[in-house]
Short mmCIF file of N, CA and C and ligand atoms in Angstrom, two decimals:
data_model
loop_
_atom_site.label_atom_id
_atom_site.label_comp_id
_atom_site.label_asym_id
_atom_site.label_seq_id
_atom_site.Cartn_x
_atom_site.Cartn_y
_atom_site.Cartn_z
N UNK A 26 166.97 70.69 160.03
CA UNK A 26 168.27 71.36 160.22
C UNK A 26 168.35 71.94 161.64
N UNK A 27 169.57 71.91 161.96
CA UNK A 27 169.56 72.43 163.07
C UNK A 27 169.98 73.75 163.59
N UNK A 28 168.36 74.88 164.32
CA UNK A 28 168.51 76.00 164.27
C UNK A 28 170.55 76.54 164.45
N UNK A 29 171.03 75.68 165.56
CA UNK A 29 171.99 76.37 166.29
C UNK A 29 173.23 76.50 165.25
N UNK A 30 173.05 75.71 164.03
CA UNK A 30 173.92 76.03 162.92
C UNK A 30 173.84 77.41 162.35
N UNK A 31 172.41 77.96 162.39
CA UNK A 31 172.31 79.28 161.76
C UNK A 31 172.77 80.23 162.38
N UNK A 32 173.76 79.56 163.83
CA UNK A 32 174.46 81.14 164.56
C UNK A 32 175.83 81.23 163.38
N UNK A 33 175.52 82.53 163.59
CA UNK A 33 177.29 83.22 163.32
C UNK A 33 177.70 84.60 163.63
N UNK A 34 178.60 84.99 163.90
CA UNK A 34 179.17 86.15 164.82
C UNK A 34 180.42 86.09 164.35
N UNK A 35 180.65 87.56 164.08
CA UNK A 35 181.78 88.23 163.69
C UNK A 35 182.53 88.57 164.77
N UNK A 36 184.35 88.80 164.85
CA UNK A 36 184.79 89.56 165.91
C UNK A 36 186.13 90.12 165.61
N UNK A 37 186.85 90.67 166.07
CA UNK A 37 188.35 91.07 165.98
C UNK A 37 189.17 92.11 166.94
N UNK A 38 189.92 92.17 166.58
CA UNK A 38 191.21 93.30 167.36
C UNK A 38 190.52 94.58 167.53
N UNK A 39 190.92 95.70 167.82
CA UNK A 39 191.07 96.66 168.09
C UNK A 39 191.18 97.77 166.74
N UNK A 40 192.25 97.27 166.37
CA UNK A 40 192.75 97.84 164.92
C UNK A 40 192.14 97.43 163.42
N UNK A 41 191.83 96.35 163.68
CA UNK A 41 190.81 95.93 162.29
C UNK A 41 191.45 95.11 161.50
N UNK A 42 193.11 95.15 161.99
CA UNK A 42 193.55 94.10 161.27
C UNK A 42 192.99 92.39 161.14
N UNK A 43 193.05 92.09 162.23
CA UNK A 43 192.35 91.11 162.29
C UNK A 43 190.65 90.50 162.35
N UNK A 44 190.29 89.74 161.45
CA UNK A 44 188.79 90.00 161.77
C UNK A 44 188.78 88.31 161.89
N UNK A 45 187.60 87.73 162.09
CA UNK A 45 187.19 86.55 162.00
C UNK A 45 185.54 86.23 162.81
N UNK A 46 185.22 85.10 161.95
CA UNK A 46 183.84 84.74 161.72
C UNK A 46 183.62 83.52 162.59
N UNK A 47 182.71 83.24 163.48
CA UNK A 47 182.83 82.14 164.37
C UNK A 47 181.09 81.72 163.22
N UNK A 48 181.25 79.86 163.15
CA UNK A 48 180.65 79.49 161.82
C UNK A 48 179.32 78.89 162.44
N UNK A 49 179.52 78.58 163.65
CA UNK A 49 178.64 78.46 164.77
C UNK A 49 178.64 78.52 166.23
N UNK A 50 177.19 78.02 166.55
CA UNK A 50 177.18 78.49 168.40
C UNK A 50 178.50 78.06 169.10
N UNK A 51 179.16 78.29 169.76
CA UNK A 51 180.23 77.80 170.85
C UNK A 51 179.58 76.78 171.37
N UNK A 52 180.51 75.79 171.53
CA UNK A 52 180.33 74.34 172.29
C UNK A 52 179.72 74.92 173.80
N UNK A 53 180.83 75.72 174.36
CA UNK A 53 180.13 76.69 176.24
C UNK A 53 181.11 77.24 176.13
N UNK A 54 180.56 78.24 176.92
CA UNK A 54 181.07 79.85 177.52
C UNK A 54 181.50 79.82 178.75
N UNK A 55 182.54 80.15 179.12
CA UNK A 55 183.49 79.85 180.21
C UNK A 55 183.50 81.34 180.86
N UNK A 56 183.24 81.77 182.06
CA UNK A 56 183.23 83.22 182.53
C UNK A 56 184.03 82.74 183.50
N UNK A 57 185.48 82.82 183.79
CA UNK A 57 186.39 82.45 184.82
C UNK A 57 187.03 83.96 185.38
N UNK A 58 186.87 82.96 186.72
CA UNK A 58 187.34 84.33 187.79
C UNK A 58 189.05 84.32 188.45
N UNK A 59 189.48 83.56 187.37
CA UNK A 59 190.62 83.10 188.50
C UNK A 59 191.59 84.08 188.57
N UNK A 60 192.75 83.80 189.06
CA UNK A 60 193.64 85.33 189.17
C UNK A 60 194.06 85.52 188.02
N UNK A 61 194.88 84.04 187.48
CA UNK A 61 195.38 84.31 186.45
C UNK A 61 194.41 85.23 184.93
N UNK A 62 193.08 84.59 184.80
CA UNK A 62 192.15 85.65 184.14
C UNK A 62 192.12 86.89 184.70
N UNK A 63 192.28 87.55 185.97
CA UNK A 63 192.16 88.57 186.08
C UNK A 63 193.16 89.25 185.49
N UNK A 64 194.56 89.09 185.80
CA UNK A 64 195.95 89.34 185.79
C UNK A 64 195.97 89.73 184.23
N UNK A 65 195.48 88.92 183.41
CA UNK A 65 195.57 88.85 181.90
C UNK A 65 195.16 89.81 181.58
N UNK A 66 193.73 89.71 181.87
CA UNK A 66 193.00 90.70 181.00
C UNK A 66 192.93 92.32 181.86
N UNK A 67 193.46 91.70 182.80
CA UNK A 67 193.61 93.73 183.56
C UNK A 67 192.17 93.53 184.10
N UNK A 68 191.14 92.88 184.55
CA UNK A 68 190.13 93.31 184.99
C UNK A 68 189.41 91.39 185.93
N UNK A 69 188.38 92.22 186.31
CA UNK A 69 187.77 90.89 186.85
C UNK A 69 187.46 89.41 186.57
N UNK A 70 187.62 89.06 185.07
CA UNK A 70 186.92 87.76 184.65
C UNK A 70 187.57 87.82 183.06
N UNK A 71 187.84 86.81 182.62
CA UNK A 71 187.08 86.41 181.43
C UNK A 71 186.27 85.92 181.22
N UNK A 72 186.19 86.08 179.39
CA UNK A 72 184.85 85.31 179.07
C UNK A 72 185.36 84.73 178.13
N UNK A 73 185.45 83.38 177.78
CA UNK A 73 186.18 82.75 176.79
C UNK A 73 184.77 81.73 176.42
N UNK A 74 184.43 81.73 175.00
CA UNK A 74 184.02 80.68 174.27
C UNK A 74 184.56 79.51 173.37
N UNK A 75 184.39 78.57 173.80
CA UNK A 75 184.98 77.25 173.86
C UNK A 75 184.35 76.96 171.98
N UNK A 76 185.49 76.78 171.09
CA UNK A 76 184.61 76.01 170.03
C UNK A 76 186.03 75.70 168.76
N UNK A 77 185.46 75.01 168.38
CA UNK A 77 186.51 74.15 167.39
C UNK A 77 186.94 74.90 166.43
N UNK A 78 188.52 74.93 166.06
CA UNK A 78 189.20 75.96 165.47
C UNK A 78 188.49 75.63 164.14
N UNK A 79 188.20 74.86 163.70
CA UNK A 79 188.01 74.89 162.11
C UNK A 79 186.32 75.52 162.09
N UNK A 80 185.54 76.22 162.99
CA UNK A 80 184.66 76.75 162.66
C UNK A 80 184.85 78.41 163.03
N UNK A 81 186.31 78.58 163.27
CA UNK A 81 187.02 80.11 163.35
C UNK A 81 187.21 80.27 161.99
N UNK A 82 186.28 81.31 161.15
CA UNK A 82 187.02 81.78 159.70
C UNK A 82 187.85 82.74 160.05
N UNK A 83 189.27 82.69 159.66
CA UNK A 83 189.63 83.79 159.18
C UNK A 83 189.59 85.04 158.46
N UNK A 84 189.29 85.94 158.46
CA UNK A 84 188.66 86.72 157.40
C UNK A 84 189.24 87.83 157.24
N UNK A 85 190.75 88.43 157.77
CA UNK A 85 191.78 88.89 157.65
C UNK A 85 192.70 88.95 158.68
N UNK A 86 193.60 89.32 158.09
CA UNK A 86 194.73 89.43 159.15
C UNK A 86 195.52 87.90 159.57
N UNK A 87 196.44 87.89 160.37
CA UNK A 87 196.80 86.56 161.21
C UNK A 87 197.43 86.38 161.92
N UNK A 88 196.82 86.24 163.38
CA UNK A 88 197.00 86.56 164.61
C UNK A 88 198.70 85.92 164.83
N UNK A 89 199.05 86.21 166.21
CA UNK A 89 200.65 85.84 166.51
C UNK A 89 200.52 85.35 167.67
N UNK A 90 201.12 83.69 167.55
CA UNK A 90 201.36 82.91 168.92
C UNK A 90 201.89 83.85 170.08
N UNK A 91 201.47 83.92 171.02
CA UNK A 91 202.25 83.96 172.35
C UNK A 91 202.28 83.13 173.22
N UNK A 92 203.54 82.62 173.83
CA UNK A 92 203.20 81.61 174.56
C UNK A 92 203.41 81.85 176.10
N UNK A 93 202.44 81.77 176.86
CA UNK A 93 201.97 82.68 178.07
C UNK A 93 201.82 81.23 179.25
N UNK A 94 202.04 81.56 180.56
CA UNK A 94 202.60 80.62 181.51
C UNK A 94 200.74 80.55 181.67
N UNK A 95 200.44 79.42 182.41
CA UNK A 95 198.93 79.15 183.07
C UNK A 95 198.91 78.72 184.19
N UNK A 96 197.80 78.79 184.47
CA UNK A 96 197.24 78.14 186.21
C UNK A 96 197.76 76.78 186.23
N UNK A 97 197.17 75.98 185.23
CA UNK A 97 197.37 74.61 185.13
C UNK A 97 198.83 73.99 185.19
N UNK A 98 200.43 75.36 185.01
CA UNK A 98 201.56 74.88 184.40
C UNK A 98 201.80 74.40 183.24
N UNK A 99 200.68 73.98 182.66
CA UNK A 99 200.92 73.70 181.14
C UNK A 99 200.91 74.38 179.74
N UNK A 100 200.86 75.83 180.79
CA UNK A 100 200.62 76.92 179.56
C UNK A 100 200.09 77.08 178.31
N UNK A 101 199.87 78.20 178.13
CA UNK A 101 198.56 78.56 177.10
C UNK A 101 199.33 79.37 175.78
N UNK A 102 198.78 79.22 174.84
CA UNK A 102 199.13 80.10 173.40
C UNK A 102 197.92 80.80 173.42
N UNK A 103 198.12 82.07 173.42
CA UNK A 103 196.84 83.36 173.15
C UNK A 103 197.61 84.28 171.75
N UNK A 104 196.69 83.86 170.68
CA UNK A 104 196.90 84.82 169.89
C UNK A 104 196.08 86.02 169.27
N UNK A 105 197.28 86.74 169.31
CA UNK A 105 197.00 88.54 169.41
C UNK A 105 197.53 89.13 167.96
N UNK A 106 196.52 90.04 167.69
CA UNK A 106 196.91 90.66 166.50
C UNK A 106 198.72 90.94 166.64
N UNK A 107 199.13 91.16 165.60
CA UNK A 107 200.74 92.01 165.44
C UNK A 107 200.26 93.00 165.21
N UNK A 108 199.08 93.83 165.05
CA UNK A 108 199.23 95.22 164.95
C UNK A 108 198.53 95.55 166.25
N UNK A 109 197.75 95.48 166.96
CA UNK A 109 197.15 96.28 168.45
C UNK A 109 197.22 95.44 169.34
N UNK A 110 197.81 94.00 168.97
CA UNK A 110 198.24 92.88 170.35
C UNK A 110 197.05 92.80 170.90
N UNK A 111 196.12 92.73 170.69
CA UNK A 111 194.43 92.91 171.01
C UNK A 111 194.83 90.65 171.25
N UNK A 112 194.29 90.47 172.09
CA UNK A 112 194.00 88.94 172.35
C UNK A 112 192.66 88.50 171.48
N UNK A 113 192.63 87.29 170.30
CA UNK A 113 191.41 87.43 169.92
C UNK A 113 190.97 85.74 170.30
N UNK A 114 191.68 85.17 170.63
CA UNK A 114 191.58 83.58 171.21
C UNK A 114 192.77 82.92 172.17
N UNK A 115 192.79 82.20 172.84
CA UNK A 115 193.58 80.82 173.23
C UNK A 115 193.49 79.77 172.61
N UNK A 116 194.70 78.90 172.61
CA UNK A 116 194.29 77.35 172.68
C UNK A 116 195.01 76.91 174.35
N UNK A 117 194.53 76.03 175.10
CA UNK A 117 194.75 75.53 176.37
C UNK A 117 195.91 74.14 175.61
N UNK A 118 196.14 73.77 177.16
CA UNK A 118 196.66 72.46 176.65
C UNK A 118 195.33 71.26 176.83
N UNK A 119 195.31 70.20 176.89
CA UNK A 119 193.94 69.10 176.38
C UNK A 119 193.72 69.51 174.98
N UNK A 120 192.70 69.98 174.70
CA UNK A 120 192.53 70.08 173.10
C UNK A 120 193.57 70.67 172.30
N UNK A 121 194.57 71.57 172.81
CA UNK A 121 195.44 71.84 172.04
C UNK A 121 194.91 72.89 171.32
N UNK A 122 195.66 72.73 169.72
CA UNK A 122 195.29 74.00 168.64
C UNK A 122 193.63 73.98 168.17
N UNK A 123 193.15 72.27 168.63
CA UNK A 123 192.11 71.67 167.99
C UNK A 123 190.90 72.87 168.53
N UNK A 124 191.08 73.28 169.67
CA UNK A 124 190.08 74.13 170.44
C UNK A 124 190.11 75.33 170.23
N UNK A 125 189.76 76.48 169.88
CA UNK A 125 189.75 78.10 170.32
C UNK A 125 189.03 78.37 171.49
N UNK A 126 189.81 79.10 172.32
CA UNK A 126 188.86 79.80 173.11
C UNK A 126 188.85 81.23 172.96
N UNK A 127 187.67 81.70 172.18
CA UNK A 127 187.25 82.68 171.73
C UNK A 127 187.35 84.00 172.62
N UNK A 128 187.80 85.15 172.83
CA UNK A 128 187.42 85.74 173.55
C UNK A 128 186.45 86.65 173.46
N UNK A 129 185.48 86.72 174.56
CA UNK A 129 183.75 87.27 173.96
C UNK A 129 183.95 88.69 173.77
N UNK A 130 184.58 89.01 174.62
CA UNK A 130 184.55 90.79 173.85
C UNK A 130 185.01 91.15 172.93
N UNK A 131 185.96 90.24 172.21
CA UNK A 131 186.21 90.69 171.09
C UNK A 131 185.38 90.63 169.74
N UNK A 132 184.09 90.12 170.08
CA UNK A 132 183.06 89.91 169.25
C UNK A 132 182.50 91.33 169.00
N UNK A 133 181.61 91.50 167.61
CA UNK A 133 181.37 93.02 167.11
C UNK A 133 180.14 92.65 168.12
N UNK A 134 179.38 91.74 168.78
CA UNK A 134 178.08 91.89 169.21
C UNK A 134 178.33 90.82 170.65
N UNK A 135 179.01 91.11 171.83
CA UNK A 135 179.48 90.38 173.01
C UNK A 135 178.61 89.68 173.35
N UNK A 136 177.04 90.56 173.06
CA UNK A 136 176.13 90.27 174.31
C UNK A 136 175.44 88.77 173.81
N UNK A 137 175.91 88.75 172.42
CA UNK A 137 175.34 87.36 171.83
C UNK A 137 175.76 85.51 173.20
N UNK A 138 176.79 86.20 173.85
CA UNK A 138 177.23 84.98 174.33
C UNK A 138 177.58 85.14 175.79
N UNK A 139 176.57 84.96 176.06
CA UNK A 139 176.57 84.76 177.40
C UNK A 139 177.06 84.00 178.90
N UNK A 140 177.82 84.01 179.76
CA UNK A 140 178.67 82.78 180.43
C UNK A 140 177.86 81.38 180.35
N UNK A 141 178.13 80.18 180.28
CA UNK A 141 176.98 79.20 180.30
C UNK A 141 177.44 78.78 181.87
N UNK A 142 178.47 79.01 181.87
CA UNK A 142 179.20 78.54 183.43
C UNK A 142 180.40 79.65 184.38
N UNK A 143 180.04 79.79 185.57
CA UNK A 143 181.31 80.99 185.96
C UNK A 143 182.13 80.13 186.88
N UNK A 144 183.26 79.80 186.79
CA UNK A 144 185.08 79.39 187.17
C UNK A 144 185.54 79.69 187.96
N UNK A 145 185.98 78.90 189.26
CA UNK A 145 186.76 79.28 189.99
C UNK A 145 186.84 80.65 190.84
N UNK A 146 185.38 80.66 191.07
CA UNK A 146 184.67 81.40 191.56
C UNK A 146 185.04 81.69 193.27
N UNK A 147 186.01 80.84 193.80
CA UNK A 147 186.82 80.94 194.80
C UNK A 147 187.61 82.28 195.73
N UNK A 148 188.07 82.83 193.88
CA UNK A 148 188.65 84.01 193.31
C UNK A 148 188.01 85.10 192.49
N UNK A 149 187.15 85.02 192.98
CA UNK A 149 185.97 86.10 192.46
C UNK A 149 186.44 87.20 193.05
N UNK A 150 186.18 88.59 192.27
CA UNK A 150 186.31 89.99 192.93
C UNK A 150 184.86 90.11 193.68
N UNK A 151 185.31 90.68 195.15
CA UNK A 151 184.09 90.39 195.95
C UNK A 151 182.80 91.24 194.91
N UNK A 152 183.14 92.04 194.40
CA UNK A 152 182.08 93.44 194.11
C UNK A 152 180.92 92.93 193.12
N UNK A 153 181.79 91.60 192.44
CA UNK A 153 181.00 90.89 191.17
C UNK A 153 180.15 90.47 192.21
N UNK A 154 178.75 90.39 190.84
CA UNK A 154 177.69 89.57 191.57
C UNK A 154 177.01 88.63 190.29
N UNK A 155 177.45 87.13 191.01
CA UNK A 155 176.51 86.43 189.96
C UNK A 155 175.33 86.23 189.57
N UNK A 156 174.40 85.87 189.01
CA UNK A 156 172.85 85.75 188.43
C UNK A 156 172.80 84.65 188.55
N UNK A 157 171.45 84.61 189.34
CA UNK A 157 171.11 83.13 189.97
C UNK A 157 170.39 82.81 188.74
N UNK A 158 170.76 81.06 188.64
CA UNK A 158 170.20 80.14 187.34
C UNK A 158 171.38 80.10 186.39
N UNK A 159 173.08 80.67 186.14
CA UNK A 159 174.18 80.36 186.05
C UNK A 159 174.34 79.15 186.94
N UNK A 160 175.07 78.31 186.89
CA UNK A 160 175.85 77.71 187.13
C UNK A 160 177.40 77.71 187.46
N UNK A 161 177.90 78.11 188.99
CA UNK A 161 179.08 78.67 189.79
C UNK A 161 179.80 77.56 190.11
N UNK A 162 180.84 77.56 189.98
CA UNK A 162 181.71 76.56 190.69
C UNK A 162 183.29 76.93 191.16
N UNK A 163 183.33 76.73 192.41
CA UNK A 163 184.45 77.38 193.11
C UNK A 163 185.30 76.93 192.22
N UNK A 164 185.85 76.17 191.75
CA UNK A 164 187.63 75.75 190.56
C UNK A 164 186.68 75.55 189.48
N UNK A 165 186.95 73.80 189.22
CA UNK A 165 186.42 73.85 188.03
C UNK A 165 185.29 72.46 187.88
N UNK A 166 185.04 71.88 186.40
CA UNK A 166 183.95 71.18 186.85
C UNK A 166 184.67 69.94 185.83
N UNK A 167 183.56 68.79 185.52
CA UNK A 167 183.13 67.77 185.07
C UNK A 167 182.54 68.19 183.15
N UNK A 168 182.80 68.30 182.22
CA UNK A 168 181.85 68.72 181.10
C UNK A 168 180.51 68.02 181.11
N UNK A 169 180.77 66.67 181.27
CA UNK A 169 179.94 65.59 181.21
C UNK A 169 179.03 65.95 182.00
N UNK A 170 178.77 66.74 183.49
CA UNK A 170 177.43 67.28 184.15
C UNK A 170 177.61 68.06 183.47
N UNK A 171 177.80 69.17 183.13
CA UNK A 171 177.64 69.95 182.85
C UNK A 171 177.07 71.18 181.38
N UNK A 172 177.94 69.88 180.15
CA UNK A 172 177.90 70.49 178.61
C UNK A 172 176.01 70.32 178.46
N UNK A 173 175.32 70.84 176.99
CA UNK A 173 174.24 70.07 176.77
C UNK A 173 174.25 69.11 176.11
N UNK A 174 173.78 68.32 175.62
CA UNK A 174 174.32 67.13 175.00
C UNK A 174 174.81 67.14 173.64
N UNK A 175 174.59 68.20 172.77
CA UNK A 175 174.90 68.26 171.39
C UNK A 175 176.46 69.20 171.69
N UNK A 176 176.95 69.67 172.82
CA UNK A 176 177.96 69.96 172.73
C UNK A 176 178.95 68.99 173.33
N UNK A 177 178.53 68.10 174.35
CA UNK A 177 179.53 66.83 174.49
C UNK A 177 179.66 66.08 173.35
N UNK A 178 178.31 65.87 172.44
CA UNK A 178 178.97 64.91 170.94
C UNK A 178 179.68 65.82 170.09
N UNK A 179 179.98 66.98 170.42
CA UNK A 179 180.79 67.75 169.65
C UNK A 179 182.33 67.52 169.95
N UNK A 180 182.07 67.38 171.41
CA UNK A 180 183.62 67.34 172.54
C UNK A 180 183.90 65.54 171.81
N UNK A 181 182.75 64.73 172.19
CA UNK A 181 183.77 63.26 172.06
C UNK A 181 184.28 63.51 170.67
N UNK A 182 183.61 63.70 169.07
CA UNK A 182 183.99 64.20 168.15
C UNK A 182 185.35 64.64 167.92
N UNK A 183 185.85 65.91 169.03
CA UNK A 183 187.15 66.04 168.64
C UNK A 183 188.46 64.88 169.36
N UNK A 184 187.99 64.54 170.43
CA UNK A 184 188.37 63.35 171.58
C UNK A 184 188.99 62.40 170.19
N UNK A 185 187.99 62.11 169.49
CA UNK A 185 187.75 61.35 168.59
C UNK A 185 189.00 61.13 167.13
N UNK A 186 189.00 62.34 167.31
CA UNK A 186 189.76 62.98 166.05
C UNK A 186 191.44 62.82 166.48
N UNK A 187 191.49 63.40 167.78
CA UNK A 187 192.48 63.46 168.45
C UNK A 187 193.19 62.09 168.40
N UNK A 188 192.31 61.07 168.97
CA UNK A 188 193.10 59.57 169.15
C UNK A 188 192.31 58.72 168.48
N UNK A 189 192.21 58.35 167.10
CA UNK A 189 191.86 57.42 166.42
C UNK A 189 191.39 55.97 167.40
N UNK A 190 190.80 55.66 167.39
CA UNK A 190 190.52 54.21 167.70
C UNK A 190 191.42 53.14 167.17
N UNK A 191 192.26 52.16 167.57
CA UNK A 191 193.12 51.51 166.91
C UNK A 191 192.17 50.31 165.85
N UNK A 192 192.33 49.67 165.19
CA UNK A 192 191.49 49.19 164.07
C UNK A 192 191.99 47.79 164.54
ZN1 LIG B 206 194.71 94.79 165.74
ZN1 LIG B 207 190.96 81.78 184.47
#
């Protein structure tokens, strides 16, 4: 079996309305510096964990679309409790709803997840300082250098799901 199934981590809002159970490890951890992350979250970076909505339990509450402009122009849905508007995920456009991107602080235990990669690092607040043996990249990258390999067969998987193979 495989240890990385035995992760799981709890997280939610502010208010408690919302809670939810991530069912395993995140595919990768995205620590992006760009403005638009700054702008969002009121501070230097996010930290968004990348992982497939159907291993998000719900476990109360139910969050509320917003649909919020992006870097990319193709804008993003971040949903936020209706009671403390607390952000507890995204979906991007590419994967769509198929993806969550988790947001790490909203986890009861943050420190579990660590950046695997830091974003657009171009736009870094000078004061941050990265930890050498991360992996920095001024915009953005390639998954394929970059994922480990049990999280790219996770990625073609949804690729997969997404566009059937014609028969
Ligand atoms: Zn709340
Ligand atoms: Zn960003």
């Amino acid at each position: 079996m495989d240890p990385k199934s035995e992760f799981t981590a709890e997280g939610g809002c502010t208010c408690r309305q919302v809670r939810y159970r991530l069912t395993s490890r995140p595919m990768f951890v995205h620590c992006c510096h760009c403005r638009w992350c700054q702008r969002e979250t009121g501070t230097a970076f996010a930290l968004n964990a990348m992982i497939e909505a159907d291993r998000v339990e719900l476990l109360a509450g139910q969050p509320e679309r917003v649909d919020t402009p992006s870097l990319s122009g193709k804008g993003q849905k971040i949903w936020r409790c209706p009671g403390c508007r607390v952000a507890v995920w995204s979906n991007y456009a590419g994967f769509g709803e198929a993806v969550r991107f988790v947001r790490v602080g909203t986890l009861d235990n943050p420190d579990l997840l660590p950046p695997d990669i830091h974003i657009f690092t171009e736009s870094k607040q000078p004061w941050v300082l990265l930890p050498p043996g991360t992996p920095a990249v001024a915009q953005y990258y390639k998954a394929s250098e970059m994922w480990p390999k049990d999280s790219l067969a996770r990625r073609a998987a949804l690729i997969a799901a997404a566009a059937p193979p014609k028969a």
